[in-house]
CSV table of C-alpha atoms and ligand atoms in Angstrom, one decimal:
chain,number,residue,atom,x,y,z
A,1,MET,CA,-29.0,58.1,116.5
A,2,GLU,CA,-31.1,58.2,119.6
A,3,THR,CA,-29.8,60.5,122.5
A,4,SER,CA,-30.0,59.2,126.1
A,5,ALA,CA,-33.0,61.4,126.7
A,6,GLU,CA,-34.8,59.9,123.7
A,7,LEU,CA,-34.2,56.4,125.1
A,8,GLU,CA,-35.3,57.5,128.6
A,9,THR,CA,-38.6,59.0,127.5
A,10,GLY,CA,-39.2,57.0,124.3
A,11,LEU,CA,-39.9,60.3,122.5
A,12,GLU,CA,-38.1,60.9,119.3
A,13,GLY,CA,-37.2,64.5,119.0
A,14,PHE,CA,-37.0,65.2,122.7
A,15,ARG,CA,-33.4,66.3,123.4
A,16,TYR,CA,-31.8,66.7,126.7
A,17,TRP,CA,-28.5,68.3,127.7
A,18,PRO,CA,-27.9,67.7,131.4
A,19,GLY,CA,-25.5,70.1,132.9
A,20,ALA,CA,-25.2,72.1,129.7
A,21,LEU,CA,-24.5,75.2,131.8
A,22,ALA,CA,-21.5,75.0,134.2
A,23,PRO,CA,-22.1,76.8,137.6
A,24,SER,CA,-20.3,80.0,136.4
A,25,ASP,CA,-22.5,80.0,133.2
A,26,GLN,CA,-25.5,79.7,135.4
A,27,THR,CA,-24.6,82.7,137.5
A,28,GLY,CA,-23.8,84.7,134.4
A,29,LEU,CA,-27.1,83.9,132.8
A,30,LEU,CA,-28.9,84.4,136.1
A,31,ASP,CA,-27.4,88.0,136.2
A,32,GLN,CA,-28.8,88.6,132.7
A,33,VAL,CA,-32.2,87.3,133.7
A,34,LEU,CA,-32.4,89.4,136.8
A,35,ALA,CA,-31.6,92.4,134.6
A,36,VAL,CA,-34.6,91.5,132.5
A,37,VAL,CA,-36.8,91.1,135.6
A,38,ALA,CA,-35.7,94.6,136.9
A,39,GLN,CA,-37.2,96.1,133.7
A,40,ALA,CA,-40.1,93.7,133.2
A,41,PRO,CA,-41.3,92.5,136.6
A,42,PHE,CA,-42.9,89.2,137.3
A,43,TYR,CA,-46.6,89.2,137.3
A,44,ARG,CA,-49.2,86.5,138.0
A,45,PRO,CA,-51.2,85.6,134.7
A,46,GLU,CA,-54.7,84.2,134.7
A,47,THR,CA,-55.9,81.3,132.7
A,48,PRO,CA,-58.6,82.2,130.0
A,49,GLY,CA,-61.1,80.7,132.6
A,50,GLY,CA,-60.0,83.3,135.2
A,51,ARG,CA,-57.8,81.1,137.5
A,52,PRO,CA,-54.5,82.5,138.6
A,53,PHE,CA,-51.3,80.6,137.5
A,54,SER,CA,-49.2,79.2,140.4
A,55,VAL,CA,-46.1,80.4,138.6
A,56,VAL,CA,-45.3,84.1,138.0
A,57,MET,CA,-44.1,85.1,134.5
A,58,THR,CA,-42.3,87.7,132.5
A,59,ASN,CA,-40.8,87.6,129.0
A,60,CYS,CA,-37.9,89.0,127.0
A,61,GLY,CA,-37.3,89.3,123.3
A,62,PRO,CA,-39.6,91.0,120.6
A,63,LEU,CA,-42.6,88.9,121.7
A,64,GLY,CA,-43.8,87.5,125.0
A,65,TRP,CA,-46.3,84.8,125.8
A,66,VAL,CA,-49.3,86.0,127.9
A,67,SER,CA,-52.5,84.5,129.2
A,68,ASP,CA,-55.6,86.2,130.4
A,69,ARG,CA,-59.3,86.2,130.0
A,70,GLY,CA,-58.8,86.9,126.3
A,71,GLY,CA,-56.9,83.7,125.8
A,72,TYR,CA,-53.3,82.7,125.2
A,73,ARG,CA,-51.3,84.8,122.7
A,74,TYR,CA,-47.9,86.5,122.0
A,75,GLN,CA,-47.7,90.3,122.3
A,76,PRO,CA,-44.8,92.8,122.1
A,77,HIS,CA,-45.5,94.5,125.5
A,78,HIS,CA,-45.7,93.7,129.2
A,79,PRO,CA,-49.4,93.4,130.2
A,80,VAL,CA,-49.0,95.3,133.4
A,81,THR,CA,-46.4,98.0,132.6
A,82,GLY,CA,-47.4,98.3,129.0
A,83,LEU,CA,-43.7,98.6,128.0
A,84,PRO,CA,-41.9,96.6,125.3
A,85,TRP,CA,-40.3,93.4,126.6
A,86,PRO,CA,-36.5,93.8,127.3
A,87,ALA,CA,-34.1,92.4,124.7
A,88,MET,CA,-33.2,88.7,124.9
A,89,PRO,CA,-29.9,88.2,126.8
A,90,ALA,CA,-26.9,87.4,124.6
A,91,ARG,CA,-26.2,84.2,126.5
A,92,LEU,CA,-29.7,82.9,125.6
A,93,LEU,CA,-29.2,83.7,121.9
A,94,ALA,CA,-25.9,81.9,121.9
A,95,LEU,CA,-27.3,78.8,123.7
A,96,TRP,CA,-30.1,78.6,121.1
A,97,SER,CA,-27.9,78.8,118.0
A,98,GLY,CA,-25.2,76.5,119.7
A,99,LEU,CA,-27.6,73.7,120.7
A,100,THR,CA,-30.4,73.8,118.1
A,101,GLY,CA,-28.3,74.8,115.1
A,102,GLU,CA,-31.2,76.9,113.9
A,103,ALA,CA,-30.2,79.8,111.5
A,104,GLU,CA,-33.1,82.0,112.7
A,105,PRO,CA,-32.9,83.3,116.3
A,106,PRO,CA,-35.7,82.9,118.7
A,107,ASP,CA,-38.1,85.8,118.9
A,108,ALA,CA,-39.7,85.0,122.3
A,109,CYS,CA,-38.4,84.0,125.7
A,110,LEU,CA,-41.0,83.2,128.5
A,111,VAL,CA,-39.5,83.4,132.0
A,112,ASN,CA,-41.3,81.3,134.6
A,113,LEU,CA,-40.6,81.5,138.3
A,114,TYR,CA,-41.7,78.6,140.4
A,115,ARG,CA,-41.7,79.0,144.2
A,116,GLY,CA,-43.0,76.6,146.8
A,117,ALA,CA,-45.9,74.6,145.5
A,118,ALA,CA,-46.0,76.2,142.0
A,119,ARG,CA,-46.5,73.8,139.2
A,120,MET,CA,-47.6,73.6,135.6
A,121,GLY,CA,-50.2,71.2,134.3
A,122,LEU,CA,-49.7,69.1,131.2
A,123,HIS,CA,-50.0,71.1,128.0
A,124,GLN,CA,-48.7,71.5,124.5
A,125,ASP,CA,-46.8,74.5,123.2
A,126,ARG,CA,-48.9,75.4,120.2
A,127,ASP,CA,-49.5,79.2,120.2
A,128,GLU,CA,-46.5,79.7,117.7
A,129,ALA,CA,-47.1,80.5,114.0
A,130,ASP,CA,-44.5,78.0,112.9
A,131,LEU,CA,-44.7,74.7,114.7
A,132,THR,CA,-41.6,73.3,113.0
A,133,ALA,CA,-39.0,75.5,114.9
A,134,PRO,CA,-37.8,73.8,118.2
A,135,VAL,CA,-38.7,75.0,121.7
A,136,LEU,CA,-35.5,75.2,124.0
A,137,SER,CA,-36.0,75.1,127.7
A,138,VAL,CA,-33.3,76.2,130.3
A,139,SER,CA,-33.6,75.4,134.0
A,140,LEU,CA,-32.0,77.5,136.7
A,141,GLY,CA,-32.3,76.9,140.5
A,142,GLU,CA,-34.4,74.3,142.3
A,143,THR,CA,-34.7,70.9,140.5
A,144,ALA,CA,-38.0,70.4,138.8
A,145,VAL,CA,-40.0,67.1,138.3
A,146,PHE,CA,-40.8,67.4,134.6
A,147,ARG,CA,-43.4,65.2,132.9
A,148,ILE,CA,-43.5,64.5,129.3
A,149,GLY,CA,-45.6,62.3,127.0
A,150,PRO,CA,-46.5,61.9,123.3
A,151,ALA,CA,-48.6,64.6,121.5
A,152,GLY,CA,-51.4,62.2,120.8
A,153,GLY,CA,-51.9,60.9,124.4
A,154,GLY,CA,-50.5,57.9,126.1
A,155,PRO,CA,-48.1,57.3,128.9
A,156,THR,CA,-46.0,60.0,130.3
A,157,ARG,CA,-42.6,59.8,131.9
A,158,SER,CA,-41.0,62.0,134.4
A,159,LEU,CA,-37.5,63.4,134.4
A,160,ARG,CA,-35.7,65.7,136.9
A,161,LEU,CA,-34.5,69.0,135.4
A,162,ALA,CA,-31.7,70.5,137.6
A,163,SER,CA,-30.0,73.8,137.4
A,164,GLY,CA,-28.0,74.2,134.2
A,165,ASP,CA,-29.9,71.5,132.4
A,166,VAL,CA,-31.4,72.3,128.9
A,167,CYS,CA,-33.8,70.4,126.9
A,168,ALA,CA,-35.7,70.8,123.6
A,169,LEU,CA,-38.8,69.7,121.9
A,170,THR,CA,-37.9,69.2,118.3
A,171,GLY,CA,-39.3,67.4,115.3
A,172,PRO,CA,-41.8,64.6,116.3
A,173,ALA,CA,-41.6,65.8,119.9
A,174,ARG,CA,-42.4,69.4,119.1
A,175,LEU,CA,-46.0,69.0,120.2
A,176,ALA,CA,-45.3,66.6,123.1
A,177,ARG,CA,-47.5,67.1,126.2
A,178,HIS,CA,-45.3,68.3,129.1
A,179,GLY,CA,-45.6,70.0,132.5
A,180,ILE,CA,-44.0,70.4,135.9
A,181,ASP,CA,-45.4,68.3,138.6
A,182,ARG,CA,-43.4,70.1,141.4
A,183,VAL,CA,-40.1,71.6,142.3
A,184,ILE,CA,-37.9,70.2,145.0
A,185,VAL,CA,-37.8,73.1,147.4
A,186,GLY,CA,-34.3,73.7,148.9
A,187,SER,CA,-32.5,71.8,146.2
A,188,SER,CA,-30.6,74.8,145.0
A,189,GLN,CA,-29.6,78.1,146.4
A,190,LEU,CA,-28.9,79.8,143.0
A,191,VAL,CA,-32.0,82.0,142.7
A,192,PRO,CA,-32.2,84.9,145.2
A,193,GLY,CA,-35.2,84.1,147.5
A,194,GLY,CA,-35.3,80.5,146.3
A,195,GLY,CA,-37.2,78.8,143.6
A,196,ARG,CA,-36.7,77.7,139.9
A,197,LEU,CA,-36.4,79.9,136.9
A,198,ASN,CA,-37.4,78.3,133.5
A,199,LEU,CA,-36.5,80.1,130.3
A,200,THR,CA,-38.4,78.9,127.3
A,201,LEU,CA,-37.1,80.1,123.9
A,202,ARG,CA,-39.3,79.9,120.9
A,203,ARG,CA,-40.0,81.2,117.4
A,204,ALA,CA,-43.4,82.6,117.9
A,205,ALA,CA,-44.0,84.6,114.8
A,206,GLY,CA,-42.8,82.1,112.2
A,207,PHE,CA,-41.4,83.9,109.3
A,208,ARG,CA,-43.6,87.0,109.7
A,209,VAL,CA,-41.3,88.9,112.1
A,210,SER,CA,-37.5,88.8,112.2
B,301,SIN,C1,-43.5,75.4,130.1
B,301,SIN,O1,-43.8,74.4,129.5
B,301,SIN,O2,-43.8,76.6,129.8
B,301,SIN,C2,-42.5,75.4,131.3
B,301,SIN,C3,-41.7,74.1,131.4
B,301,SIN,C4,-40.7,74.2,132.5
B,301,SIN,O3,-40.9,75.0,133.5
B,301,SIN,O4,-39.7,73.5,132.5
B,302,FE2,FE1,-44.7,74.4,127.6
């Protein structure tokens, strides 16, 4: 059966759980994410072409997604501190198993912070070894204008992702093109100092790392 998000975007396999996290769950998760950030501070990555991202990033879990002049990849340590990424918060692991039903836990969680005019261009998530596992995305803080369209090109649709919303790229939508056009500054007071946090949970290493 199609979910409402599938009807809204016309993309089979795109799943959307608006308000999946109640306000108290959002503050609980935020505290765990701020503890991650205290150990693994945000840094500003560069594209392989040498342009700085407008979002700042960090990661938690065994592997973290990084970008620099060497390209896009997953690695087990923070590129600035050289330390291993902090453990993935228990609340994120529970959300993954509860919503995706996957037996295997995620091994990577990218944490993006959008402030002001930060955005993310249309792209596909394809740096993972196993492209059959879903990508689960959690939004905290200011509302984002999210854009998504089919993997092979064609029209995109936009959808607002508010604090506590969760969505997933699964099955035929796993390689959907997606990005963030902008965030609506001032739409939430949740994140200290303002902005939007996006947590993207993935299985990066396929079956090679557990
Ligand atoms: C991403 O695709 O890496 C981030 C998407 C988002 O911020 O919602
Ligand atoms: Fe992405």
